[in-house]
PDB file of C-alpha atoms in Angstrom:
ATOM      1  CA  MET J1451      -7.305 -24.555  25.722  1.00  0.00           C
ATOM      2  CA  THR J1452      -5.796 -26.200  22.829  1.00  0.00           C
ATOM      3  CA  GLY J1453      -6.494 -26.238  19.197  1.00  0.00           C
ATOM      4  CA  ASN J1454      -6.534 -23.450  16.471  1.00  0.00           C
ATOM      5  CA  HIS J1455      -8.415 -20.601  17.642  1.00  0.00           C
ATOM      6  CA  GLY J1456      -8.375 -17.537  15.253  1.00  0.00           C
ATOM      7  CA  LEU J1457     -10.539 -14.537  14.568  1.00  0.00           C
ATOM      8  CA  VAL J1458     -12.170 -14.387  11.311  1.00  0.00           C
ATOM      9  CA  GLU J1459     -13.468 -10.890  10.307  1.00  0.00           C
ATOM     10  CA  ASN J1460     -14.997  -9.647   7.251  1.00  0.00           C
ATOM     11  CA  GLY J1461     -16.536  -6.359   6.298  1.00  0.00           C
ATOM     12  CA  THR J1462     -16.012  -2.805   5.613  1.00  0.00           C
ATOM     13  CA  GLY J1463     -16.286   0.413   7.872  1.00  0.00           C
ATOM     14  CA  ASP J1464     -13.952   2.513  10.133  1.00  0.00           C
ATOM     15  CA  ALA J1465     -11.988   1.237  12.851  1.00  0.00           C
ATOM     16  CA  SER J1466     -10.031   2.574  15.634  1.00  0.00           C
ATOM     17  CA  GLU J1467      -7.651   0.542  17.812  1.00  0.00           C
ATOM     18  CA  HIS J1468      -4.710   0.846  20.119  1.00  0.00           C
ATOM     19  CA  THR J1469      -3.164  -2.553  19.612  1.00  0.00           C
ATOM     20  CA  THR J1470       0.433  -3.465  19.285  1.00  0.00           C
ATOM     21  CA  HIS J1471       0.803  -6.173  16.702  1.00  0.00           C
ATOM     22  CA  ARG J1472       3.955  -8.524  17.391  1.00  0.00           C
ATOM     23  CA  THR J1473       5.462 -11.048  14.837  1.00  0.00           C
ATOM     24  CA  ALA J1474       8.664 -12.762  14.307  1.00  0.00           C
ATOM     25  CA  GLY J1475       8.646 -11.614  10.394  1.00  0.00           C
ATOM     26  CA  ALA J1476      10.482  -8.614   9.563  1.00  0.00           C
ATOM     27  CA  ASP J1477       8.712  -7.564   6.223  1.00  0.00           C
ATOM     28  CA  TYR J1478       5.560  -6.924   4.451  1.00  0.00           C
ATOM     29  CA  GLY J1479       4.674  -9.643   1.711  1.00  0.00           C
ATOM     30  CA  GLU J1480       2.270  -9.940  -0.999  1.00  0.00           C
ATOM     31  CA  PHE J1481       1.661 -12.930  -3.251  1.00  0.00           C
ATOM     32  CA  PHE J1482       1.899 -12.064  -7.008  1.00  0.00           C
ATOM     33  CA  GLN J1483       1.269 -14.220 -10.029  1.00  0.00           C
ATOM     34  CA  ASN J1484       4.538 -15.457 -11.233  1.00  0.00           C
ATOM     35  CA  GLU J1485       5.823 -16.586 -14.687  1.00  0.00           C
ATOM     36  CA  GLU J1486       8.613 -18.883 -13.449  1.00  0.00           C
ATOM     37  CA  LYS J1487       9.608 -20.657 -10.094  1.00  0.00           C
ATOM     38  CA  LEU J1488      11.415 -18.424  -7.795  1.00  0.00           C
ATOM     39  CA  LYS J1489      13.858 -19.215  -4.847  1.00  0.00           C
ATOM     40  CA  ASN J1490      13.680 -17.347  -1.387  1.00  0.00           C
ATOM     41  CA  GLY J1491      16.209 -14.220  -1.683  1.00  0.00           C
ATOM     42  CA  ASP J1492      15.559 -13.875  -5.366  1.00  0.00           C
ATOM     43  CA  LEU J1493      14.939 -10.080  -6.505  1.00  0.00           C
ATOM     44  CA  VAL J1494      11.596  -9.889  -8.195  1.00  0.00           C
ATOM     45  CA  GLY J1495      10.904  -7.841 -11.360  1.00  0.00           C
ATOM     46  CA  LEU J1496       7.426  -6.985 -12.761  1.00  0.00           C
ATOM     47  CA  ASN J1497       7.639  -7.977 -16.318  1.00  0.00           C
ATOM     48  CA  LEU J1498       6.012  -5.046 -18.284  1.00  0.00           C
ATOM     49  CA  SER J1499       4.938  -7.305 -21.167  1.00  0.00           C
ATOM     50  CA  THR J1500       3.279  -9.742 -19.306  1.00  0.00           C
ATOM     51  CA  GLY J1501       2.135  -8.223 -15.878  1.00  0.00           C
ATOM     52  CA  THR J1502       3.442 -11.176 -14.009  1.00  0.00           C
ATOM     53  CA  VAL J1503       6.574 -11.406 -11.717  1.00  0.00           C
ATOM     54  CA  ARG J1504       9.913 -13.311 -12.375  1.00  0.00           C
ATOM     55  CA  LYS J1505      13.447 -13.084 -11.291  1.00  0.00           C
ATOM     56  CA  TYR J1506      14.654  -9.561 -11.917  1.00  0.00           C
ATOM     57  CA  ASN J1507      15.828  -8.686 -15.247  1.00  0.00           C
ATOM     58  CA  ALA J1508      17.264  -5.378 -16.633  1.00  0.00           C
ATOM     59  CA  GLY J1509      14.207  -3.188 -17.640  1.00  0.00           C
ATOM     60  CA  ASP J1510      11.681  -4.862 -15.246  1.00  0.00           C
ATOM     61  CA  GLU J1511       9.965  -2.662 -12.486  1.00  0.00           C
ATOM     62  CA  PHE J1512      11.800  -3.841  -9.396  1.00  0.00           C
ATOM     63  CA  ILE J1513       8.913  -4.950  -6.771  1.00  0.00           C
ATOM     64  CA  GLY J1514      10.722  -6.657  -3.919  1.00  0.00           C
ATOM     65  CA  ILE J1515      12.536  -9.972  -2.810  1.00  0.00           C
ATOM     66  CA  VAL J1516      11.124 -13.411  -2.450  1.00  0.00           C
ATOM     67  CA  THR J1517      10.540 -14.045   0.984  1.00  0.00           C
ATOM     68  CA  SER J1518       9.174 -16.925   3.301  1.00  0.00           C
ATOM     69  CA  SER J1519       9.139 -15.091   6.484  1.00  0.00           C
ATOM     70  CA  ALA J1520       6.834 -12.042   6.074  1.00  0.00           C
ATOM     71  CA  GLY J1521       5.229 -11.068   9.174  1.00  0.00           C
ATOM     72  CA  PHE J1522       2.211  -9.601   7.523  1.00  0.00           C
ATOM     73  CA  VAL J1523       0.919 -11.210   4.347  1.00  0.00           C
ATOM     74  CA  ALA J1524      -1.462  -9.856   1.820  1.00  0.00           C
ATOM     75  CA  ASN J1525      -3.400 -11.781  -1.115  1.00  0.00           C
ATOM     76  CA  ALA J1526      -2.832 -14.824   1.114  1.00  0.00           C
ATOM     77  CA  LYS J1527      -5.766 -16.673  -0.764  1.00  0.00           C
ATOM     78  CA  HIS J1528      -2.973 -17.652  -3.101  1.00  0.00           C
ATOM     79  CA  GLU J1529      -0.573 -19.261  -0.495  1.00  0.00           C
ATOM     80  CA  ASP J1530      -0.699 -22.809  -1.830  1.00  0.00           C
ATOM     81  CA  ASP J1531      -0.989 -21.748  -5.443  1.00  0.00           C
ATOM     82  CA  PRO J1532       2.328 -22.517  -7.288  1.00  0.00           C
ATOM     83  CA  ASN J1533       1.597 -19.787  -9.652  1.00  0.00           C
ATOM     84  CA  TYR J1534       1.886 -17.246  -7.211  1.00  0.00           C
ATOM     85  CA  THR J1535       5.187 -16.096  -5.051  1.00  0.00           C
ATOM     86  CA  LEU J1536       5.374 -14.298  -1.721  1.00  0.00           C
ATOM     87  CA  VAL J1537       7.266 -11.055  -2.393  1.00  0.00           C
ATOM     88  CA  GLY J1538       8.515  -9.063   0.361  1.00  0.00           C
ATOM     89  CA  LEU J1539       7.646  -5.200  -0.567  1.00  0.00           C
ATOM     90  CA  LEU J1540       8.954  -3.454   2.612  1.00  0.00           C
ATOM     91  CA  GLY J1541      11.229  -4.081   5.541  1.00  0.00           C
ATOM     92  CA  GLN J1542      14.249  -6.214   6.342  1.00  0.00           C
ATOM     93  CA  LEU J1543      14.810  -9.031   3.891  1.00  0.00           C
ATOM     94  CA  GLU J1544      17.351 -11.798   3.180  1.00  0.00           C
ATOM     95  CA  PHE J1545      18.570 -11.631  -0.412  1.00  0.00           C
ATOM     96  CA  ASN J1546      21.023 -13.463  -2.916  1.00  0.00           C
ATOM     97  CA  ASP J1547      24.047 -11.243  -3.024  1.00  0.00           C
ATOM     98  CA  ASP J1548      24.997 -12.703  -6.293  1.00  0.00           C
ATOM     99  CA  GLN J1549      22.090 -10.905  -7.900  1.00  0.00           C
ATOM    100  CA  VAL J1550      23.259  -7.311  -6.590  1.00  0.00           C
ATOM    101  CA  ILE J1551      25.760  -4.412  -6.803  1.00  0.00           C
ATOM    102  CA  LEU J1552      27.065  -3.420  -3.507  1.00  0.00           C
ATOM    103  CA  GLU J1553      28.510   0.278  -3.359  1.00  0.00           C
ATOM    104  CA  ASN J1554      29.283   0.881   0.344  1.00  0.00           C
ATOM    105  CA  ARG J1555      26.008   0.043   2.129  1.00  0.00           C
ATOM    106  CA  ILE J1556      23.751   0.882  -1.008  1.00  0.00           C
ATOM    107  CA  VAL J1557      22.357  -2.266  -2.782  1.00  0.00           C
ATOM    108  CA  LYS J1558      21.419  -2.016  -6.528  1.00  0.00           C
ATOM    109  CA  THR J1559      20.209  -4.299  -9.081  1.00  0.00           C
ATOM    110  CA  MET J1560      22.684  -5.604 -11.683  1.00  0.00           C
ATOM    111  CA  ASP J1561      21.640  -2.743 -14.145  1.00  0.00           C
ATOM    112  CA  GLY J1562      22.193  -0.226 -11.326  1.00  0.00           C
ATOM    113  CA  LYS J1563      18.557   0.508  -9.790  1.00  0.00           C
ATOM    114  CA  LYS J1564      19.029   1.486  -6.021  1.00  0.00           C
ATOM    115  CA  ILE J1565      16.680  -0.958  -4.241  1.00  0.00           C
ATOM    116  CA  GLY J1566      17.846  -0.480  -0.638  1.00  0.00           C
ATOM    117  CA  VAL J1567      20.375  -0.519   2.094  1.00  0.00           C
ATOM    118  CA  LEU J1568      22.668  -3.162   3.636  1.00  0.00           C
ATOM    119  CA  LEU J1569      22.120  -3.511   7.296  1.00  0.00           C
ATOM    120  CA  LYS J1570      24.527  -4.737   9.883  1.00  0.00           C
ATOM    121  CA  SER J1571      22.463  -8.062  10.064  1.00  0.00           C
ATOM    122  CA  GLY J1572      23.372  -8.787   6.524  1.00  0.00           C
ATOM    123  CA  LYS J1573      19.775  -8.228   5.397  1.00  0.00           C
ATOM    124  CA  ILE J1574      18.717  -5.387   2.988  1.00  0.00           C
ATOM    125  CA  PHE J1575      16.182  -2.710   3.987  1.00  0.00           C
ATOM    126  CA  ILE J1576      13.935  -2.051   1.076  1.00  0.00           C
ATOM    127  CA  ARG J1577      10.853   0.491   1.131  1.00  0.00           C
TER     128      ARG J1577
END
């Protein structure tokens, strides 16, 4: 069998399953409305004045890191919209090391907020 075969299911209710989901991605991502173009690995802040995301600035609410390899993606209806950015919220993520402070293996924003831990792989674990 060839072609694109997928399962699309809509609805609400309770479900119980015993399934293992395998994915090459190592993080959980969600699309957020942006106020500027962001690059993979950029730290992402929520601008408290606008309610949109941007490259992290001091005083922003840190929410994650721009990702291109999320294993699970939410708000995917915005995947082709340039006004939205895929932000990794949880998991192992690549990051731009010129945007952080490293103290031992603790990774912080430039204004000192702890955001995660540096892994042996060179990625950061955030939660």
